[in-house]
CSV table of C-alpha atoms in Angstrom, one decimal:
chain,number,residue,atom,x,y,z
A,21,GLU,CA,-12.9,-12.1,-22.2
A,22,THR,CA,-15.5,-11.7,-18.9
A,23,LEU,CA,-13.4,-13.8,-16.8
A,24,LYS,CA,-10.1,-11.6,-17.3
A,25,SER,CA,-12.0,-8.1,-16.9
A,26,VAL,CA,-13.4,-10.0,-13.3
A,27,ILE,CA,-9.4,-11.1,-12.4
A,28,ILE,CA,-8.6,-7.6,-13.0
A,29,ASP,CA,-11.7,-5.9,-11.2
A,30,VAL,CA,-10.7,-8.1,-8.2
A,31,LEU,CA,-6.8,-7.3,-8.1
A,32,ASP,CA,-8.0,-3.9,-8.6
A,33,ILE,CA,-9.8,-3.9,-5.4
A,34,SER,CA,-7.2,-5.6,-4.0
A,35,LYS,CA,-4.5,-3.5,-4.4
A,36,ILE,CA,-6.8,-0.4,-3.1
A,37,GLU,CA,-7.9,-2.2,-0.2
A,38,SER,CA,-4.4,-2.9,0.5
A,39,GLY,CA,-2.7,0.6,-0.1
A,40,LYS,CA,-0.7,-0.9,-2.7
A,41,ILE,CA,-1.6,0.6,-6.0
A,42,GLU,CA,-0.2,4.1,-7.0
A,43,ILE,CA,-1.0,6.9,-8.8
A,44,HIS,CA,2.0,7.7,-11.8
A,45,PRO,CA,1.7,11.2,-13.1
A,46,ASP,CA,3.5,11.6,-16.4
A,47,GLU,CA,2.7,14.5,-19.3
A,48,TYR,CA,-0.3,13.3,-21.6
A,49,LYS,CA,-1.9,14.2,-24.7
A,50,LEU,CA,-5.7,15.3,-23.6
A,51,GLU,CA,-6.9,14.2,-27.2
A,52,SER,CA,-4.8,10.7,-27.4
A,53,ILE,CA,-6.9,9.8,-24.7
A,54,VAL,CA,-10.0,11.1,-26.1
A,55,ASP,CA,-9.1,9.3,-29.4
A,56,ASP,CA,-8.1,5.9,-28.1
A,57,LEU,CA,-11.4,5.8,-25.6
A,58,MET,CA,-13.6,6.7,-28.7
A,59,ASN,CA,-12.0,4.1,-30.8
A,60,LEU,CA,-12.1,1.2,-28.1
A,61,VAL,CA,-16.2,1.8,-27.1
A,62,SER,CA,-17.3,3.1,-30.3
A,63,VAL,CA,-17.5,-0.7,-31.5
A,64,LYS,CA,-19.2,-1.9,-28.2
A,65,ALA,CA,-22.0,1.5,-28.9
A,66,GLU,CA,-22.2,0.4,-32.4
A,67,GLU,CA,-23.1,-3.2,-32.0
A,68,LYS,CA,-26.1,-2.0,-29.8
A,69,GLY,CA,-27.1,0.7,-32.6
A,70,LEU,CA,-26.1,3.6,-29.8
A,71,GLU,CA,-24.4,6.9,-30.9
A,72,ILE,CA,-21.9,8.5,-29.4
A,73,ARG,CA,-21.9,12.3,-28.9
A,74,GLN,CA,-19.0,14.6,-28.0
A,75,GLU,CA,-19.3,18.0,-26.2
A,76,PHE,CA,-16.0,19.4,-25.3
A,77,ASP,CA,-14.7,22.4,-24.8
A,78,GLN,CA,-13.1,24.1,-27.6
A,79,ASP,CA,-9.9,25.9,-25.6
A,80,ILE,CA,-9.7,22.8,-23.0
A,81,PRO,CA,-5.9,22.6,-22.5
A,82,GLY,CA,-4.5,19.8,-24.5
A,83,TRP,CA,-0.8,18.7,-23.0
A,84,LEU,CA,-1.3,18.0,-19.4
A,85,TYR,CA,0.3,16.3,-16.3
A,86,GLY,CA,-1.5,13.7,-14.7
A,87,ASP,CA,-1.8,9.4,-14.4
A,88,GLU,CA,-3.3,9.2,-18.2
A,89,LEU,CA,-3.2,5.1,-17.5
A,90,ARG,CA,-5.8,5.5,-14.4
A,91,ILE,CA,-8.0,8.3,-16.5
A,92,LYS,CA,-7.9,6.1,-18.9
A,93,GLN,CA,-9.4,3.2,-16.8
A,94,ILE,CA,-12.1,5.4,-14.9
A,95,LEU,CA,-13.4,6.8,-18.6
A,96,ILE,CA,-13.5,2.9,-19.6
A,97,ASN,CA,-15.4,1.6,-16.5
A,98,VAL,CA,-18.1,4.4,-16.6
A,99,LEU,CA,-18.4,4.6,-20.8
A,100,ASN,CA,-18.7,0.7,-20.4
A,101,ASN,CA,-21.3,0.9,-17.9
A,102,ALA,CA,-22.8,3.3,-19.7
A,103,ILE,CA,-23.0,1.8,-23.1
A,104,LYS,CA,-24.0,-1.7,-20.1
A,105,TYR,CA,-26.9,0.0,-19.1
A,106,THR,CA,-28.1,1.7,-22.1
A,107,ASP,CA,-30.5,-0.3,-24.7
A,108,LYS,CA,-31.9,2.8,-27.2
A,109,GLY,CA,-30.3,6.3,-28.1
A,110,THR,CA,-27.0,8.0,-27.4
A,111,ILE,CA,-24.1,7.9,-24.8
A,112,THR,CA,-23.0,12.1,-24.6
A,113,VAL,CA,-19.1,12.7,-23.5
A,114,GLY,CA,-18.8,15.9,-22.2
A,115,LEU,CA,-15.1,17.4,-21.2
A,116,SER,CA,-14.8,20.9,-20.0
A,117,TRP,CA,-12.0,22.5,-17.6
A,118,GLU,CA,-11.2,25.1,-14.8
A,119,GLN,CA,-8.4,27.0,-13.9
A,120,ILE,CA,-7.2,26.7,-10.6
A,121,GLU,CA,-4.0,28.3,-10.4
A,122,PRO,CA,-1.9,29.5,-13.8
A,123,ASP,CA,-0.7,26.0,-14.3
A,124,SER,CA,-3.3,24.0,-12.8
A,125,MET,CA,-6.8,23.0,-13.6
A,126,LEU,CA,-9.8,20.9,-13.0
A,127,LEU,CA,-10.6,18.6,-15.6
A,128,LYS,CA,-14.5,18.1,-15.7
A,129,ILE,CA,-15.8,14.7,-17.3
A,130,ARG,CA,-19.5,14.3,-18.4
A,131,VAL,CA,-21.0,11.2,-19.1
A,132,THR,CA,-24.8,11.2,-19.8
A,133,ASP,CA,-26.8,7.8,-21.1
A,134,THR,CA,-30.8,7.6,-22.2
A,135,GLY,CA,-30.5,3.9,-20.1
A,136,ILE,CA,-32.4,2.6,-18.4
A,137,GLY,CA,-31.1,4.8,-14.8
A,138,MET,CA,-31.6,4.2,-10.9
A,139,LYS,CA,-34.2,4.4,-8.2
A,140,GLU,CA,-33.5,7.4,-5.3
A,141,GLU,CA,-32.8,4.4,-3.3
A,142,GLU,CA,-30.4,2.5,-5.4
A,143,LEU,CA,-27.8,5.8,-5.9
A,144,LYS,CA,-26.3,5.9,-2.6
A,145,HIS,CA,-25.3,2.1,-3.2
A,146,ILE,CA,-23.5,2.7,-6.6
A,147,PHE,CA,-20.2,3.1,-5.2
A,148,ASP,CA,-20.4,0.1,-2.7
A,149,ALA,CA,-18.5,-2.8,-3.6
A,150,PHE,CA,-19.7,-6.2,-5.1
A,151,GLN,CA,-23.1,-4.5,-5.4
A,152,ARG,CA,-25.4,-5.0,-8.6
A,153,LEU,CA,-27.9,-2.6,-8.8
A,154,ASP,CA,-31.7,-4.0,-9.7
A,155,GLU,CA,-30.1,-7.4,-9.9
A,156,LYS,CA,-33.5,-8.6,-11.5
A,157,ARG,CA,-33.8,-6.5,-14.0
A,158,ASN,CA,-30.3,-6.1,-14.9
A,159,GLN,CA,-29.3,-10.0,-14.8
A,160,SER,CA,-28.1,-10.4,-18.2
A,161,VAL,CA,-25.8,-7.6,-17.8
A,162,GLU,CA,-22.1,-8.5,-17.0
A,163,GLY,CA,-19.8,-7.6,-14.5
A,164,THR,CA,-18.1,-7.7,-11.1
A,165,GLY,CA,-19.9,-5.0,-9.6
A,166,LEU,CA,-16.2,-3.6,-8.5
A,167,GLY,CA,-16.3,-1.1,-11.5
A,168,MET,CA,-17.8,1.8,-10.0
A,169,THR,CA,-16.3,1.0,-6.6
A,170,ILE,CA,-12.9,1.0,-8.3
A,171,THR,CA,-13.7,4.3,-10.3
A,172,LYS,CA,-14.6,6.6,-7.5
A,173,GLN,CA,-11.3,4.9,-5.5
A,174,LEU,CA,-8.9,5.9,-7.6
A,175,ILE,CA,-10.2,9.5,-8.8
A,176,GLU,CA,-10.2,10.2,-4.5
A,177,LEU,CA,-6.9,8.8,-5.0
A,178,MET,CA,-6.1,11.4,-7.7
A,179,GLY,CA,-7.5,14.3,-5.6
A,180,GLY,CA,-10.7,14.4,-7.3
A,181,LYS,CA,-14.4,13.7,-7.0
A,182,ILE,CA,-17.5,11.9,-8.6
A,183,SER,CA,-21.2,12.0,-8.2
A,184,VAL,CA,-24.2,10.7,-10.4
A,185,ARG,CA,-27.8,11.7,-11.0
A,186,SER,CA,-30.2,9.5,-12.4
A,187,LYS,CA,-33.9,9.1,-13.2
A,188,TYR,CA,-35.3,5.6,-13.1
A,189,GLY,CA,-36.5,4.6,-17.0
A,190,LYS,CA,-34.8,7.8,-18.2
A,191,GLY,CA,-31.0,7.4,-17.9
A,192,THR,CA,-27.8,8.7,-15.9
A,193,THR,CA,-25.3,11.1,-15.7
A,194,LEU,CA,-22.0,11.1,-14.2
A,195,TYR,CA,-20.1,13.6,-13.4
A,196,LEU,CA,-15.9,13.5,-12.9
A,197,GLU,CA,-13.4,16.2,-11.7
A,198,LEU,CA,-10.0,15.7,-11.8
A,199,PRO,CA,-7.5,18.1,-10.6
A,200,GLN,CA,-4.5,18.4,-13.9
A,201,GLU,CA,-1.6,20.3,-14.2
A,202,ILE,CA,-1.1,22.5,-17.3
A,203,LEU,CA,2.0,21.9,-19.2
A,204,VAL,CA,1.4,23.6,-22.5
A,205,PRO,CA,-2.1,25.4,-22.2
A,206,ALA,CA,-2.8,25.5,-26.1
A,207,PRO,CA,-6.2,24.0,-26.8
A,208,ALA,CA,-6.4,20.5,-27.2
A,209,GLN,CA,-7.0,19.4,-30.8
A,210,PHE,CA,-9.8,17.2,-31.5
A,211,GLN,CA,-11.0,14.7,-34.4
């Protein structure tokens, strides 16, 4: 599994850097993405004794148009990182939205962990390729140092943005904004 993950990361970064990766928007249900992700990451979180909390706007439109596959990839990277670097406490996933036009919105995603956090000087390198922060302290954590690079570049390909805040020893919060089209304004039905 680790080797497969490394190969996929290297292939993705190669495709992005050569301009060969494309965004393929299609209609999707927001609750389907959330259900899939929670099922996927909750097992890893439970293995570490972590609690996953959800904080979702109740009026967020549920039927959207965007690249569901890439959104899942982005969120898997972000949530896996939160779990990897958190030994105890919680991972909180927040979903909110901001209407831009009658049929478009910013999907706002917030992932907060109570993990090890990052030093101020490390924050500017979080999106650098092959960068593993605080290597000595994190030597037991698996990864290529490509996940956040790929995440940022995919978000930018979709016209979005990502930012991060962190306190060393206290935890990290990632903020993602992705423009999406609203197909049906009816609110998502989260479980």
